[in-house]
Tab-separated table of C-alpha atoms and ligand atoms in Angstrom:
chain	number	residue	atom	x	y	z
A	1	UNK	CA	0.019	0.013	0.006
A	2	UNK	CA	1.493	3.335	-0.981
A	3	UNK	CA	1.468	6.623	0.880
A	4	UNK	CA	-1.048	8.198	-1.497
A	5	UNK	CA	-3.535	5.493	-0.943
A	6	UNK	CA	-3.296	5.765	2.768
A	7	UNK	CA	-3.708	9.423	2.762
A	8	UNK	CA	-6.792	9.236	0.675
A	9	UNK	CA	-8.470	6.829	2.895
A	10	UNK	CA	-7.784	8.375	6.307
A	11	UNK	CA	-9.530	11.523	7.226
A	12	UNK	CA	-7.820	13.602	9.888
A	13	UNK	CA	-10.552	14.996	12.120
A	14	UNK	CA	-8.181	17.836	13.140
A	15	UNK	CA	-8.974	19.660	9.918
A	16	UNK	CA	-12.664	20.479	10.802
A	17	UNK	CA	-13.816	23.447	12.657
A	18	UNK	CA	-14.415	21.430	15.907
A	19	UNK	CA	-13.853	22.659	19.352
A	20	UNK	CA	-10.164	22.189	20.148
A	21	UNK	CA	-8.533	20.910	23.307
A	22	UNK	CA	-4.978	22.390	22.620
A	23	UNK	CA	-2.829	22.201	25.853
A	24	UNK	CA	-5.519	20.557	27.982
A	25	UNK	CA	-3.703	18.379	30.499
A	26	UNK	CA	-4.926	15.079	31.559
A	27	UNK	CA	-3.977	14.225	35.234
A	28	UNK	CA	-4.140	11.021	37.042
A	29	UNK	CA	-4.730	11.446	40.696
A	30	UNK	CA	-4.879	9.098	43.645
A	31	UNK	CA	-6.379	10.224	46.895
A	32	UNK	CA	-5.132	8.797	50.074
A	33	UNK	CA	-7.095	10.924	52.443
A	34	UNK	CA	-10.871	11.743	52.755
A	35	UNK	CA	-10.446	15.446	52.539
A	36	UNK	CA	-8.659	14.942	49.217
A	37	UNK	CA	-11.803	13.280	47.742
A	38	UNK	CA	-13.906	16.049	49.261
A	39	UNK	CA	-11.729	18.530	47.408
A	40	UNK	CA	-12.142	16.864	44.083
A	41	UNK	CA	-16.007	16.098	44.512
A	42	UNK	CA	-16.388	19.697	45.420
A	43	UNK	CA	-14.435	20.699	42.324
A	44	UNK	CA	-16.528	18.477	40.215
A	45	UNK	CA	-19.848	19.860	41.482
A	46	UNK	CA	-18.844	23.510	41.865
A	47	UNK	CA	-16.714	23.752	38.608
A	48	UNK	CA	-14.919	26.850	39.841
A	49	UNK	CA	-12.178	25.712	37.362
A	50	UNK	CA	-12.844	24.315	33.849
A	51	UNK	CA	-12.258	20.622	34.479
A	52	UNK	CA	-13.740	17.388	33.247
A	53	UNK	CA	-13.494	14.235	35.230
A	54	UNK	CA	-12.743	11.156	33.097
A	55	UNK	CA	-12.674	8.980	36.251
A	56	UNK	CA	-14.840	10.330	38.911
A	57	UNK	CA	-13.627	10.828	42.430
A	58	UNK	CA	-15.373	8.478	44.902
A	59	UNK	CA	-12.781	6.136	46.494
A	60	UNK	CA	-9.466	6.205	48.165
A	61	UNK	CA	-6.559	4.480	46.459
A	62	UNK	CA	-8.373	4.513	43.089
A	63	UNK	CA	-7.250	6.222	39.828
A	64	UNK	CA	-9.095	9.442	39.320
A	65	UNK	CA	-8.623	11.202	36.076
A	66	UNK	CA	-9.182	14.812	35.193
A	67	UNK	CA	-8.783	17.053	32.224
A	68	UNK	CA	-7.731	20.625	32.897
A	69	UNK	CA	-8.138	23.738	30.742
A	70	UNK	CA	-4.713	25.363	30.249
A	71	UNK	CA	-6.402	28.677	31.546
A	72	UNK	CA	-6.845	27.021	35.003
A	73	UNK	CA	-3.764	24.988	35.041
A	74	UNK	CA	-1.791	27.178	37.427
A	75	UNK	CA	-4.590	27.288	39.978
A	76	UNK	CA	-5.202	23.464	39.541
A	77	UNK	CA	-1.553	22.737	40.316
A	78	UNK	CA	-1.566	25.115	43.307
A	79	UNK	CA	-4.513	23.219	44.733
A	80	UNK	CA	-2.966	19.798	44.137
A	81	UNK	CA	0.031	21.033	46.182
A	82	UNK	CA	-2.172	22.620	48.815
A	83	UNK	CA	-4.036	19.222	49.299
A	84	UNK	CA	-0.929	17.126	48.934
A	85	UNK	CA	-2.447	15.249	46.194
A	86	UNK	CA	-0.447	12.342	44.497
A	87	UNK	CA	-0.617	13.263	40.865
A	88	UNK	CA	0.769	12.166	37.439
A	89	UNK	CA	0.358	13.902	34.049
A	90	UNK	CA	-0.817	11.533	31.492
A	91	UNK	CA	-1.003	14.143	28.642
A	92	UNK	CA	0.118	17.659	28.464
A	93	UNK	CA	-1.821	18.225	25.310
A	94	UNK	CA	-4.839	16.001	24.852
A	95	UNK	CA	-5.529	17.534	21.384
A	96	UNK	CA	-2.471	15.556	20.192
A	97	UNK	CA	-4.148	12.330	21.253
A	98	UNK	CA	-7.321	13.390	19.502
A	99	UNK	CA	-5.523	14.253	16.301
A	100	UNK	CA	-3.990	10.823	16.267
A	101	UNK	CA	-7.471	9.174	16.179
A	102	UNK	CA	-8.166	8.357	12.552
A	103	UNK	CA	-11.384	8.024	10.789
A	104	UNK	CA	-11.299	5.638	7.919
A	105	UNK	CA	-13.701	6.065	4.837
A	106	UNK	CA	-15.710	3.056	3.892
A	107	UNK	CA	-16.362	2.454	0.191
A	108	UNK	CA	-20.029	1.321	-0.203
A	109	UNK	CA	-20.608	-2.347	-1.162
A	110	UNK	CA	-16.983	-3.264	-0.318
A	111	UNK	CA	-18.133	-5.111	2.840
A	112	UNK	CA	-14.647	-6.980	3.111
A	113	UNK	CA	-12.802	-3.677	3.100
A	114	UNK	CA	-14.201	-2.518	6.451
A	115	UNK	CA	-11.511	-2.643	9.016
A	116	UNK	CA	-11.091	-2.242	12.752
A	117	UNK	CA	-7.915	-0.156	12.911
A	118	UNK	CA	-9.547	3.073	12.911
A	119	UNK	CA	-12.919	4.866	13.483
A	120	UNK	CA	-15.824	5.420	11.143
A	121	UNK	CA	-18.401	8.090	10.533
A	122	UNK	CA	-22.141	7.270	11.328
A	123	UNK	CA	-22.884	7.361	7.573
A	124	UNK	CA	-20.196	4.739	6.903
A	125	UNK	CA	-21.217	2.550	9.739
A	126	UNK	CA	-24.856	2.588	8.590
A	127	UNK	CA	-23.785	2.014	4.957
A	128	UNK	CA	-21.735	-0.961	6.077
A	129	UNK	CA	-24.662	-2.371	8.134
A	130	UNK	CA	-26.970	-1.966	5.135
A	131	UNK	CA	-24.378	-3.767	2.805
A	132	UNK	CA	-23.925	-6.636	5.054
A	133	UNK	CA	-27.712	-7.188	5.280
A	134	UNK	CA	-27.834	-7.254	1.519
A	135	UNK	CA	-24.775	-9.457	1.227
A	136	UNK	CA	-25.958	-12.058	3.760
A	137	UNK	CA	-29.784	-11.838	3.547
A	138	UNK	CA	-30.351	-15.235	5.096
A	139	UNK	CA	-28.780	-14.374	8.447
A	140	UNK	CA	-28.816	-10.600	8.617
A	141	UNK	CA	-31.490	-8.036	8.768
A	142	UNK	CA	-31.259	-4.395	9.116
A	143	UNK	CA	-33.797	-2.854	11.667
A	144	UNK	CA	-34.954	0.709	12.140
A	145	UNK	CA	-35.575	0.914	15.841
A	146	UNK	CA	-36.532	4.599	16.134
A	147	UNK	CA	-35.457	8.143	15.307
A	148	UNK	CA	-33.327	10.546	17.271
A	149	UNK	CA	-34.142	14.168	18.313
A	150	UNK	CA	-32.377	15.444	15.214
A	151	UNK	CA	-34.202	12.894	12.969
A	152	UNK	CA	-31.504	10.335	12.362
A	153	UNK	CA	-32.418	6.638	12.307
A	154	UNK	CA	-31.313	4.400	15.074
A	155	UNK	CA	-30.366	1.172	13.310
A	156	UNK	CA	-29.870	-2.319	14.615
A	157	UNK	CA	-28.484	-5.547	13.060
A	158	UNK	CA	-30.406	-8.772	13.602
A	159	UNK	CA	-28.095	-11.786	13.106
A	160	UNK	CA	-29.600	-15.226	13.509
A	161	UNK	CA	-29.313	-18.742	12.136
A	162	UNK	CA	-32.368	-21.111	11.902
A	163	UNK	CA	-31.522	-22.885	15.029
A	164	UNK	CA	-31.162	-19.719	17.190
A	165	UNK	CA	-33.722	-18.855	19.707
A	166	UNK	CA	-32.602	-17.059	22.894
A	167	UNK	CA	-31.893	-13.415	22.269
A	168	UNK	CA	-28.907	-11.150	23.144
A	169	UNK	CA	-29.068	-7.319	22.726
A	170	UNK	CA	-25.839	-5.671	22.521
A	171	UNK	CA	-25.712	-1.779	22.428
A	172	UNK	CA	-22.904	0.860	22.282
A	173	UNK	CA	-22.433	4.557	22.190
A	174	UNK	CA	-25.354	5.503	24.440
A	175	UNK	CA	-22.670	8.165	25.089
A	176	UNK	CA	-21.590	9.877	21.880
A	177	UNK	CA	-17.918	10.250	22.578
A	178	UNK	CA	-17.238	6.448	23.261
A	179	UNK	CA	-16.158	5.658	19.715
A	180	UNK	CA	-14.231	2.592	20.466
A	181	UNK	CA	-17.287	0.854	21.939
A	182	UNK	CA	-18.990	1.244	18.439
A	183	UNK	CA	-16.078	-0.466	16.693
A	184	UNK	CA	-16.395	-3.308	19.095
A	185	UNK	CA	-19.996	-3.944	18.237
A	186	UNK	CA	-19.412	-3.837	14.515
A	187	UNK	CA	-16.405	-6.221	14.919
A	188	UNK	CA	-18.603	-8.596	17.005
A	189	UNK	CA	-21.288	-8.332	14.109
A	190	UNK	CA	-18.683	-9.226	11.584
A	191	UNK	CA	-17.506	-12.198	13.601
A	192	UNK	CA	-20.946	-13.524	14.028
A	193	UNK	CA	-21.857	-13.093	10.381
A	194	UNK	CA	-18.720	-14.985	9.282
A	195	UNK	CA	-18.958	-17.631	12.072
A	196	UNK	CA	-20.192	-20.500	9.866
A	197	UNK	CA	-16.946	-20.223	7.823
A	198	UNK	CA	-14.726	-19.858	10.881
A	199	UNK	CA	-12.572	-22.602	12.419
A	200	UNK	CA	-13.518	-21.301	15.831
A	201	UNK	CA	-16.084	-23.902	17.246
A	202	UNK	CA	-17.004	-21.621	20.128
A	203	UNK	CA	-17.781	-18.725	17.905
A	204	UNK	CA	-19.714	-20.973	15.704
A	205	UNK	CA	-21.793	-22.241	18.702
A	206	UNK	CA	-22.635	-18.738	20.064
A	207	UNK	CA	-23.562	-17.663	16.558
A	208	UNK	CA	-25.971	-20.631	16.045
A	209	UNK	CA	-27.437	-20.649	19.610
A	210	UNK	CA	-28.375	-17.041	19.951
A	211	UNK	CA	-30.322	-14.464	17.957
A	212	UNK	CA	-28.040	-11.427	18.163
A	213	UNK	CA	-29.607	-7.938	18.113
A	214	UNK	CA	-26.883	-5.335	17.822
A	215	UNK	CA	-27.257	-1.457	18.041
A	216	UNK	CA	-23.605	-0.181	17.378
A	217	UNK	CA	-24.662	3.471	17.808
A	218	UNK	CA	-27.396	4.022	20.261
A	219	UNK	CA	-26.941	7.906	20.425
A	220	UNK	CA	-26.372	8.810	16.736
A	221	UNK	CA	-26.862	12.462	17.362
A	222	UNK	CA	-24.119	12.657	19.975
A	223	UNK	CA	-21.849	10.394	18.044
A	224	UNK	CA	-22.068	12.581	14.827
A	225	UNK	CA	-21.562	15.734	17.103
A	226	UNK	CA	-18.565	14.217	18.739
A	227	UNK	CA	-16.954	13.515	15.422
A	228	UNK	CA	-17.638	16.861	13.757
A	229	UNK	CA	-17.922	19.441	16.586
A	230	UNK	CA	-16.642	18.390	19.980
A	231	UNK	CA	-14.623	15.100	20.590
A	232	UNK	CA	-15.861	14.966	24.227
A	233	UNK	CA	-19.545	15.282	23.512
A	234	UNK	CA	-21.286	12.614	25.664
A	235	UNK	CA	-25.016	13.352	25.588
A	236	UNK	CA	-27.648	13.439	22.987
A	237	UNK	CA	-28.581	16.842	21.484
A	238	UNK	CA	-31.736	17.688	23.601
A	239	UNK	CA	-32.596	21.395	23.457
A	240	UNK	CA	-33.959	23.237	26.246
A	241	UNK	CA	-34.805	26.955	26.460
A	242	UNK	CA	-33.184	27.257	22.988
A	243	UNK	CA	-29.798	26.012	24.314
A	244	UNK	CA	-28.472	22.527	23.286
A	245	UNK	CA	-27.440	20.976	26.583
A	246	UNK	CA	-28.073	17.290	25.807
A	247	UNK	CA	-29.373	14.625	28.105
A	248	UNK	CA	-27.227	11.801	29.407
A	249	UNK	CA	-29.253	8.918	27.916
A	250	UNK	CA	-27.926	6.390	30.323
A	251	UNK	CA	-29.616	8.466	33.040
A	252	UNK	CA	-32.920	8.841	31.156
A	253	UNK	CA	-34.534	5.388	31.818
A	254	UNK	CA	-37.405	4.993	34.093
A	255	UNK	CA	-35.732	2.706	36.598
A	256	UNK	CA	-34.918	4.752	39.704
A	257	UNK	CA	-35.044	7.932	37.457
A	258	UNK	CA	-32.418	10.328	38.411
A	259	UNK	CA	-31.832	8.985	41.935
A	260	UNK	CA	-28.093	8.035	41.630
A	261	UNK	CA	-25.129	9.411	39.585
A	262	UNK	CA	-27.370	11.803	37.698
A	263	UNK	CA	-28.381	15.524	37.901
A	264	UNK	CA	-31.596	17.347	37.618
A	265	UNK	CA	-29.715	20.425	36.555
A	266	UNK	CA	-29.843	20.951	32.721
A	267	UNK	CA	-26.296	22.338	32.438
A	268	UNK	CA	-24.734	19.361	34.061
A	269	UNK	CA	-22.841	16.691	32.193
A	270	UNK	CA	-24.918	13.885	33.822
A	271	UNK	CA	-28.306	15.633	33.192
A	272	UNK	CA	-31.052	13.023	33.368
A	273	UNK	CA	-33.533	15.119	31.319
A	274	UNK	CA	-36.723	16.706	32.320
A	275	UNK	CA	-38.363	13.409	33.051
A	276	UNK	CA	-37.894	9.675	32.514
A	277	UNK	CA	-38.023	8.634	28.871
A	278	UNK	CA	-38.122	12.328	27.751
A	279	UNK	CA	-35.737	11.423	24.974
A	280	UNK	CA	-36.564	9.562	21.831
A	281	UNK	CA	-33.327	7.531	21.943
A	282	UNK	CA	-34.048	6.062	25.269
A	283	UNK	CA	-37.722	5.431	24.284
A	284	UNK	CA	-36.548	3.685	21.149
A	285	UNK	CA	-34.205	1.384	23.038
A	286	UNK	CA	-36.888	0.589	25.674
A	287	UNK	CA	-39.224	-0.153	22.876
A	288	UNK	CA	-36.846	-2.455	21.212
A	289	UNK	CA	-36.168	-4.389	24.537
A	290	UNK	CA	-39.887	-4.646	25.123
A	291	UNK	CA	-40.438	-6.048	21.610
A	292	UNK	CA	-37.769	-8.818	22.420
A	293	UNK	CA	-38.345	-9.384	26.046
A	294	UNK	CA	-39.862	-12.811	25.781
A	295	UNK	CA	-36.702	-14.757	24.835
A	296	UNK	CA	-34.205	-12.082	26.046
A	297	UNK	CA	-31.297	-13.848	27.774
A	298	UNK	CA	-28.621	-11.085	27.896
A	299	UNK	CA	-28.327	-7.308	27.520
A	300	UNK	CA	-24.830	-5.872	27.119
A	301	UNK	CA	-24.103	-2.182	27.020
A	302	UNK	CA	-20.520	-1.153	25.978
A	303	UNK	CA	-18.918	1.991	27.214
A	304	UNK	CA	-15.526	3.582	27.204
A	305	UNK	CA	-12.916	3.854	28.550
A	306	UNK	CA	-11.913	1.648	31.561
A	307	UNK	CA	-11.348	-2.081	31.956
A	308	UNK	CA	-14.379	-3.026	33.937
A	309	UNK	CA	-17.246	-5.380	33.749
A	310	UNK	CA	-20.214	-3.778	35.506
A	311	UNK	CA	-23.114	-5.642	36.991
A	312	UNK	CA	-26.456	-3.908	38.000
A	313	UNK	CA	-27.373	-2.009	39.996
A	314	UNK	CA	-25.915	1.476	40.817
A	315	UNK	CA	-28.502	2.333	43.398
A	316	UNK	CA	-28.219	-0.541	45.944
A	317	UNK	CA	-25.534	-1.888	48.187
A	318	UNK	CA	-27.520	-5.208	48.001
A	319	UNK	CA	-26.503	-7.602	45.316
A	320	UNK	CA	-29.143	-8.937	42.880
A	321	UNK	CA	-30.267	-12.533	43.196
A	322	UNK	CA	-28.167	-13.862	40.367
A	323	UNK	CA	-25.150	-11.613	41.082
A	324	UNK	CA	-23.037	-14.754	41.684
A	325	UNK	CA	-23.892	-16.255	38.424
A	326	UNK	CA	-23.094	-13.063	36.482
A	327	UNK	CA	-19.845	-12.514	38.450
A	328	UNK	CA	-18.855	-16.020	37.466
A	329	UNK	CA	-19.415	-15.477	33.785
A	330	UNK	CA	-17.495	-12.167	34.035
A	331	UNK	CA	-14.580	-13.755	35.838
A	332	UNK	CA	-14.067	-16.335	33.216
A	333	UNK	CA	-14.152	-13.607	30.538
A	334	UNK	CA	-11.622	-11.567	32.547
A	335	UNK	CA	-9.362	-14.597	32.708
A	336	UNK	CA	-9.554	-15.148	29.006
A	337	UNK	CA	-8.991	-11.603	28.144
A	338	UNK	CA	-5.910	-11.560	30.431
A	339	UNK	CA	-4.459	-14.564	28.673
A	340	UNK	CA	-5.122	-13.000	25.266
A	341	UNK	CA	-3.415	-9.757	25.779
A	342	UNK	CA	-2.477	-9.170	29.456
A	343	UNK	CA	-5.068	-6.525	30.120
A	344	UNK	CA	-6.524	-6.782	33.680
A	345	UNK	CA	-10.230	-6.167	33.936
A	346	UNK	CA	-12.142	-5.794	37.234
A	347	UNK	CA	-15.653	-6.752	38.026
A	348	UNK	CA	-18.376	-5.598	40.402
A	349	UNK	CA	-21.775	-3.951	40.665
A	350	UNK	CA	-21.936	-0.411	39.406
A	351	UNK	CA	-22.497	0.752	43.070
A	352	UNK	CA	-19.297	-0.974	44.256
A	353	UNK	CA	-17.210	-0.042	41.168
A	354	UNK	CA	-18.223	3.449	40.421
A	355	UNK	CA	-19.862	4.551	43.517
A	356	UNK	CA	-23.015	5.572	41.827
H	1	LIG	C1	0.044	25.516	23.725
H	1	LIG	O1	1.353	25.725	24.501
H	1	LIG	C2	2.365	26.072	23.704
H	1	LIG	C3	3.616	26.041	24.516
H	1	LIG	O2	3.449	26.844	25.683
H	1	LIG	C4	2.259	27.336	23.067
H	1	LIG	O3	3.317	27.733	22.194
H	1	LIG	C5	0.959	27.320	22.122
H	1	LIG	O4	0.601	28.605	21.663
H	1	LIG	C6	-0.261	26.858	22.911
H	1	LIG	N1	-1.324	26.630	22.067
H	1	LIG	C7	-2.627	27.181	22.148
H	1	LIG	C8	-3.626	26.847	21.158
H	1	LIG	O5	-2.823	27.856	23.152
H	2	LIG	C1	-33.692	30.632	19.553
H	2	LIG	O1	-32.548	31.041	19.011
H	2	LIG	C2	-32.571	31.525	17.659
H	2	LIG	C3	-31.164	31.813	17.114
H	2	LIG	O2	-30.442	32.464	18.138
H	2	LIG	C4	-33.532	32.679	17.486
H	2	LIG	O3	-33.606	33.102	16.158
H	2	LIG	C5	-34.875	32.332	18.095
H	2	LIG	O4	-35.707	33.389	18.168
H	2	LIG	C6	-34.757	31.745	19.520
H	2	LIG	N1	-36.059	31.148	19.948
H	2	LIG	C7	-36.464	31.465	21.111
H	2	LIG	C8	-37.853	30.670	21.493
H	2	LIG	O5	-35.953	32.050	22.054
H	3	LIG	ZN1	-20.632	5.533	28.680
């Protein structure tokens, strides 16, 4: 492959008029004292400096990550010294890391050319989904499960063989900026579609046994916005009082609405929305789940980043009845992933792991 070929297929997102994060620093902090956690939690709620927590402060001896605007860096560093915080700089210019994230163009009808070494635009992901449905009509169907606030389609792939019955729903990018989760779900789809021709007997077995329902981009408006305008855009594009604030779709479902880890304040990053199911995207997903609830065995939601397997719930210290069974599955997966690439995952309820 020559250089010209490469340059033509890779689009550098830095060219667009998007919000830039030049000289924003990413810090890793570890609190060893209660008052240090208090300082960080206060910073997160009061926002008296322009910071964004990538790993939220809730526990001692656990990594906390925070992105700091260069305008506030002096004050931030001064506060770290004041509180005796243990800190490490992970990036002095996060824009540089963003600029290295490449978006590869997909040429329609060339299903085999789709690759997983870079990211893809929503249009290209949808084109690829439509193309695989056309190419493998016996096992793959394209489903339109609803529309977003900005009128985009929310698409799912249904992948099943004649013997499959029990259903599995896999969803990603409920948060628009979590691009890598999208790539995982399309990768999984591709593996399942090609399972019959694979040498991998386990893959073949899960492809035959389950009816897979995959939603690679659950928040298309937020995903598109995070690609074109603001790499860190998490929410959907909900407008209130003529201002686009966005709702955190993961906080918009009706179960224990806005009681844990969410905010009723519209300007907050974790804004739950005016009421449960106020957003078309969360309603579409709920409708899709209801439609398939009869034989639904598993529901997986993929997020980024962090190496964690999270089990419900976030609002209870008490473990659910089949926690042990889920933990057991998770631990087997963790061991396999570790053997594969040496990456260590942790597992626990959302309450125990994220403190929310
Ligand atoms: C980032 O910092 C460098 C070094 O201090 C400086 O030269 C550059 O102008 C800064 N960039 C922006 C966009 O502020
Ligand atoms: C909303 O903002 C637009 C553009 O700034 C303006 O033209 C319009 O009048 C505003 N609408 C309301 C209801 O405030
Ligand atoms: Zn997320």
